[in-house]
CSV table of N, CA and C in Angstrom, one decimal:
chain,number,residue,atom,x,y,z
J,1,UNK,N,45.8,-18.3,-12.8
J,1,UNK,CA,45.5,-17.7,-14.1
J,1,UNK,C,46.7,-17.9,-15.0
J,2,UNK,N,47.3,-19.3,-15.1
J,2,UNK,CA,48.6,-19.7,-15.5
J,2,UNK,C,48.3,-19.1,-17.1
J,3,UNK,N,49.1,-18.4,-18.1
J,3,UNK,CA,48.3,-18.4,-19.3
J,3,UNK,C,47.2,-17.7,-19.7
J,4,UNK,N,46.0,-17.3,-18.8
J,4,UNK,CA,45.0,-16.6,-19.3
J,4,UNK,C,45.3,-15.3,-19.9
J,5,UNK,N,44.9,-14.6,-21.4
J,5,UNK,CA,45.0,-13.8,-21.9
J,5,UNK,C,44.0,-12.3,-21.3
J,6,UNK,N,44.4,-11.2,-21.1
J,6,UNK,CA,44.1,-9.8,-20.3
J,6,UNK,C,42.6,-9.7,-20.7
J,7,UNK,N,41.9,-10.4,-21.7
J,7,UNK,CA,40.3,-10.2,-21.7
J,7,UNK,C,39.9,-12.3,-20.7
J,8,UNK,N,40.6,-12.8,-20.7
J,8,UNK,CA,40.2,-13.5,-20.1
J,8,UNK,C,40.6,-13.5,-18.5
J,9,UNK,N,41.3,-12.8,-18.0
J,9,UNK,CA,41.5,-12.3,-16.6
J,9,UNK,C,40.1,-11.4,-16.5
J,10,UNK,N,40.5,-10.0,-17.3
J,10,UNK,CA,39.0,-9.5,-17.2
J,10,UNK,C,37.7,-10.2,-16.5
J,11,UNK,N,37.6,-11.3,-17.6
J,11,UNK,CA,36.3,-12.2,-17.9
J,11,UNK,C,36.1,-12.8,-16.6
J,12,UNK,N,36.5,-13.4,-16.1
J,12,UNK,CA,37.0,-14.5,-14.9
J,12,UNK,C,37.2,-13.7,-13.4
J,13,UNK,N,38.0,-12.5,-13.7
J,13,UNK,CA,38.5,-12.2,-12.0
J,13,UNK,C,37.6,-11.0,-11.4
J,14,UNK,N,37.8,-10.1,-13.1
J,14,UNK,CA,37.5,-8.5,-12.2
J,14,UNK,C,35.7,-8.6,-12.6
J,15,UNK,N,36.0,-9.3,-13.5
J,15,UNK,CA,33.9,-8.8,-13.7
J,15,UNK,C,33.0,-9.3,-12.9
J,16,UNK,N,33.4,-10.6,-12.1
J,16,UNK,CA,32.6,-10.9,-11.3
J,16,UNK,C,32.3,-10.0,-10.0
J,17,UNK,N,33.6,-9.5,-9.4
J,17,UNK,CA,33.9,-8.4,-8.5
J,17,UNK,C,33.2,-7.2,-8.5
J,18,UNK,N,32.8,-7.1,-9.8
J,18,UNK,CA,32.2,-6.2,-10.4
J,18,UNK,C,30.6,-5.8,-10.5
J,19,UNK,N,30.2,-6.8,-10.7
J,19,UNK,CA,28.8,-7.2,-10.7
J,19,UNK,C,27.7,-6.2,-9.7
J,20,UNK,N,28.4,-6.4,-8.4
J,20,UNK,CA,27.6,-5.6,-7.4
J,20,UNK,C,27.5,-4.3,-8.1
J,21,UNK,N,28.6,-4.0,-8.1
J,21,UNK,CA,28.7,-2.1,-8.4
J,21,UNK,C,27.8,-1.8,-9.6
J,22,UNK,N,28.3,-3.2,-10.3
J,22,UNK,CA,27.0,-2.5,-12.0
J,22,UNK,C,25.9,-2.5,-11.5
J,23,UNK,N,25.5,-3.4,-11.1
J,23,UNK,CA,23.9,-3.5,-10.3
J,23,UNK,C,23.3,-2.5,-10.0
J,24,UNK,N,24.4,-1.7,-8.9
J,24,UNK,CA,23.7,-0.7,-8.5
J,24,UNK,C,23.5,1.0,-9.1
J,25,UNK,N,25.2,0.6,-10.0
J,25,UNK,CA,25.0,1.5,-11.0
J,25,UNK,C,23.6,1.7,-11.8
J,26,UNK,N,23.2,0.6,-12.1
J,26,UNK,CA,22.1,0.6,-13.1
J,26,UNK,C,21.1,0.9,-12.2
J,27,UNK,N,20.4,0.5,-10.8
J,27,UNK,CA,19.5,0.6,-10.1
J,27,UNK,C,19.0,2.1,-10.2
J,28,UNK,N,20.0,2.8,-9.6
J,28,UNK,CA,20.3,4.3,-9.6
J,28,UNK,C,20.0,5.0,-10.4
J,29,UNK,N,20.5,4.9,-11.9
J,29,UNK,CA,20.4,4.9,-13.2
J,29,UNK,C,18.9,5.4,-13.2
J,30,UNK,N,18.4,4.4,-13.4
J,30,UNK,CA,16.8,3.6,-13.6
J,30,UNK,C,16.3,5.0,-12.5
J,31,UNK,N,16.5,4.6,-11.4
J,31,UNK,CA,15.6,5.6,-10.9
J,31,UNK,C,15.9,7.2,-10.7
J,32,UNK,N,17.4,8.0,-11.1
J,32,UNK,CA,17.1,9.1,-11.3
J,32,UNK,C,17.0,9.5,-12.9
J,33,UNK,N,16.6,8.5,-13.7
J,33,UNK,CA,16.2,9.0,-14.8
J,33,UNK,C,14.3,8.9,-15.0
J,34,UNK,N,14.4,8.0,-13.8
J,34,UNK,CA,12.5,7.7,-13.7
J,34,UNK,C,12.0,8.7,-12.5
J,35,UNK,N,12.6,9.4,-12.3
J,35,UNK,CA,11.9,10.7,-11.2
J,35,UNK,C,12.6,12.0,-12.2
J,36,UNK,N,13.0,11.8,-13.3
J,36,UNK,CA,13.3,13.8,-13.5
J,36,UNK,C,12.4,14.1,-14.1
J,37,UNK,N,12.5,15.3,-13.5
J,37,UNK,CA,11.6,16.7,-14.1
J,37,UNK,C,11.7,17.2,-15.3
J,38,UNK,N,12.6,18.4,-15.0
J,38,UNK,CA,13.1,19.4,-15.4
J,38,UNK,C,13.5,18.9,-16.8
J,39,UNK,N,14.6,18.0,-17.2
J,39,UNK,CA,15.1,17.8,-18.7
J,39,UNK,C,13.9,17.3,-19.3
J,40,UNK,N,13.1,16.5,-19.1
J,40,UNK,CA,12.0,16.4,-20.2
J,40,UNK,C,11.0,17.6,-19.9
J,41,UNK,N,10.8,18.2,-18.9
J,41,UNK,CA,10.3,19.4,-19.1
J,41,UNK,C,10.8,20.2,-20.1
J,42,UNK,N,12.0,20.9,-20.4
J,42,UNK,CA,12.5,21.8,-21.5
J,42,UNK,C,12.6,21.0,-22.6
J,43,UNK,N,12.9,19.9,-22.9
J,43,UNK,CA,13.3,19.5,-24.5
J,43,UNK,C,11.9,18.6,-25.0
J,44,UNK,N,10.8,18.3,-24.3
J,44,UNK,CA,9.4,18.1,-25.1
J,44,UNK,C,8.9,18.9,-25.3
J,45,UNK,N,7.8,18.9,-26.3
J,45,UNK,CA,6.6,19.9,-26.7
J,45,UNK,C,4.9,19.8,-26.5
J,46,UNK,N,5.1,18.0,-26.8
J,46,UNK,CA,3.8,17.7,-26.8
J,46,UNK,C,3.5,17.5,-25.8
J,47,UNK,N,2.1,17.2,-25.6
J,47,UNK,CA,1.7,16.7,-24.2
J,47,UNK,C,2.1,14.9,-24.0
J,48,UNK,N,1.7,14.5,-25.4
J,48,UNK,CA,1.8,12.5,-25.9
J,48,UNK,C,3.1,12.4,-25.3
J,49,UNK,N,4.1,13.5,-25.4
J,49,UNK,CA,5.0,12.5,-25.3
J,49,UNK,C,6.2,12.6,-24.1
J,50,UNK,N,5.3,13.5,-23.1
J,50,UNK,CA,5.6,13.6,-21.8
J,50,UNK,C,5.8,12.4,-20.7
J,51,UNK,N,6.9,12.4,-19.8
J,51,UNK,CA,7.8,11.4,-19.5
J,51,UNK,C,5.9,10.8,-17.9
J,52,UNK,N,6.6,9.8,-17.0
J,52,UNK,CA,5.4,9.6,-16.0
J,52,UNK,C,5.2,10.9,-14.8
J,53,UNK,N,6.0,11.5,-14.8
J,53,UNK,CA,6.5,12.9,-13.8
J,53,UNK,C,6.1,13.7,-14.5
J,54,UNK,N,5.5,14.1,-15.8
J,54,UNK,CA,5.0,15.4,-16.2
J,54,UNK,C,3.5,15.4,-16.1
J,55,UNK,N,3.2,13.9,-16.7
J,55,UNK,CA,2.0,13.9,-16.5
J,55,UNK,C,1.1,13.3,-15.4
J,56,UNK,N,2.0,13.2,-14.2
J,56,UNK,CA,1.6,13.2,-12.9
J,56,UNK,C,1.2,14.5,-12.8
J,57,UNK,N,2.2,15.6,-12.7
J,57,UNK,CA,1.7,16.8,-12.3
J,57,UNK,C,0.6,17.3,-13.4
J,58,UNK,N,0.6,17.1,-14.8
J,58,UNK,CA,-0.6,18.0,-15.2
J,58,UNK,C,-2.0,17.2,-14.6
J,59,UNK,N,-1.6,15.8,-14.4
J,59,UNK,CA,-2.9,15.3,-13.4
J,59,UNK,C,-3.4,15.6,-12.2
J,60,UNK,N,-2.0,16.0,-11.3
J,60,UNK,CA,-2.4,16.8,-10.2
J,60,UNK,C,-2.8,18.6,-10.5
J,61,UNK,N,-2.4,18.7,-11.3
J,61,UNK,CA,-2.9,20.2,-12.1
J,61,UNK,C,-4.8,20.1,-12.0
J,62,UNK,N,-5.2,19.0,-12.8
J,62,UNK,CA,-6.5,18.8,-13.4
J,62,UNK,C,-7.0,18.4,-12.0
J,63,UNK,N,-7.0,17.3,-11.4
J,63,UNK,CA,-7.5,17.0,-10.2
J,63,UNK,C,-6.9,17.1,-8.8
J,64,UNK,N,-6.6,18.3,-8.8
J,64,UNK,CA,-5.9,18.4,-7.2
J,64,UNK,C,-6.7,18.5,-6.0
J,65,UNK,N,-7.7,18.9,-6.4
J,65,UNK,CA,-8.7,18.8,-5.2
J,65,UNK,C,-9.4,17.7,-4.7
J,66,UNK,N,-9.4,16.4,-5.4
J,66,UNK,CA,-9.6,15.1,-5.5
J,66,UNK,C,-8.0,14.0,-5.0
J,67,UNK,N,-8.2,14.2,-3.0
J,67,UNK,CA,-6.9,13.5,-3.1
J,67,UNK,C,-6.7,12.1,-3.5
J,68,UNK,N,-7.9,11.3,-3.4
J,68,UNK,CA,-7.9,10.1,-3.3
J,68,UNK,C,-7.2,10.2,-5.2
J,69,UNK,N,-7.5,10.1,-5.9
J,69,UNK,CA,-7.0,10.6,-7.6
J,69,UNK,C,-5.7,10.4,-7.8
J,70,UNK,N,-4.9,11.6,-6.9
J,70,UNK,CA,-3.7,12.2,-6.9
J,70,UNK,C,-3.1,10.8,-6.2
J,71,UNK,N,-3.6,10.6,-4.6
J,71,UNK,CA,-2.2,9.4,-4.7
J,71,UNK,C,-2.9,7.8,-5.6
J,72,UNK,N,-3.9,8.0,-5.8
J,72,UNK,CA,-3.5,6.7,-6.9
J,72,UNK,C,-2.3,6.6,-8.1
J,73,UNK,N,-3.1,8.1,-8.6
J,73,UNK,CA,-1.9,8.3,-9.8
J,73,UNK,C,-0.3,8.3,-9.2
J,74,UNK,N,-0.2,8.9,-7.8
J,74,UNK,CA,1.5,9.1,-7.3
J,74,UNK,C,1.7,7.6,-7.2
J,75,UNK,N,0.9,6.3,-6.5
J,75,UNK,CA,1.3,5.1,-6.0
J,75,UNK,C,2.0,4.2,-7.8
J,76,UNK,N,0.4,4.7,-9.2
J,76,UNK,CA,1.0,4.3,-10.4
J,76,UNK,C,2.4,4.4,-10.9
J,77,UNK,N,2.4,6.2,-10.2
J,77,UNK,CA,4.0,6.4,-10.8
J,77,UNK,C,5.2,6.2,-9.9
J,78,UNK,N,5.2,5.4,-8.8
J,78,UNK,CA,6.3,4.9,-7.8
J,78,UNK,C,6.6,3.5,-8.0
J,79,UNK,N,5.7,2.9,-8.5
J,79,UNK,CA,4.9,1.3,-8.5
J,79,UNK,C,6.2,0.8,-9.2
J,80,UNK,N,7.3,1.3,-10.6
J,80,UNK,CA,8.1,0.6,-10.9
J,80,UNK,C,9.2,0.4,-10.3
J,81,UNK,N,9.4,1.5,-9.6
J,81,UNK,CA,10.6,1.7,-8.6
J,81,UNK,C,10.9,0.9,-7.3
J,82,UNK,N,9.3,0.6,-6.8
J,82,UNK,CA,9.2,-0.5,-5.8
J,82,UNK,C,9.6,-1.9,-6.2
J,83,UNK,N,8.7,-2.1,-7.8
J,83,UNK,CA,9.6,-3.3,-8.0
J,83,UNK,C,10.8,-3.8,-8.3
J,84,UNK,N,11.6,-2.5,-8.8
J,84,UNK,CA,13.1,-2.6,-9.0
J,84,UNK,C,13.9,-2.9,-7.7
């Protein structure tokens, strides 16, 4: 790195090193903000504009006695996570 300037060491040495951890940083990310509850439970109002976890459960609310329903809708709302 005869010469290379402190964003081109960056660029070149540590970010590739790096890579893994963002990955999984972001994986993680993605999925504890794609399973919460509770925060979009207290700061929405409407029903439109409830997150896939709220309106899973007001679907399991409406059709709970209909299992076959319930895990379709649970397989819809897992389905992105599998493909991540």
């Amino acid at each position: 790195l005869d010469g290379a300037s402190y964003l081109r060491i960056w660029w070149s040495v540590l970010l590739p090193n790096c890579r893994p951890v963002l990955a999984t940083v972001g994986v993680l990310g993605f999925i504890g903000h794609w399973e919460d509850f509770n925060g979009p439970l207290i700061y929405l109002n409407s029903p439109e504009k409830y997150t896939v976890s709220l309106g899973l459960r007001m679907f399991q609310d409406s059709y709970g006695s209909d299992t076959q329903l319930v895990m379709a809708a649970s397989l819809i709302h897992i389905l992105p996570t599998i493909v991540l």
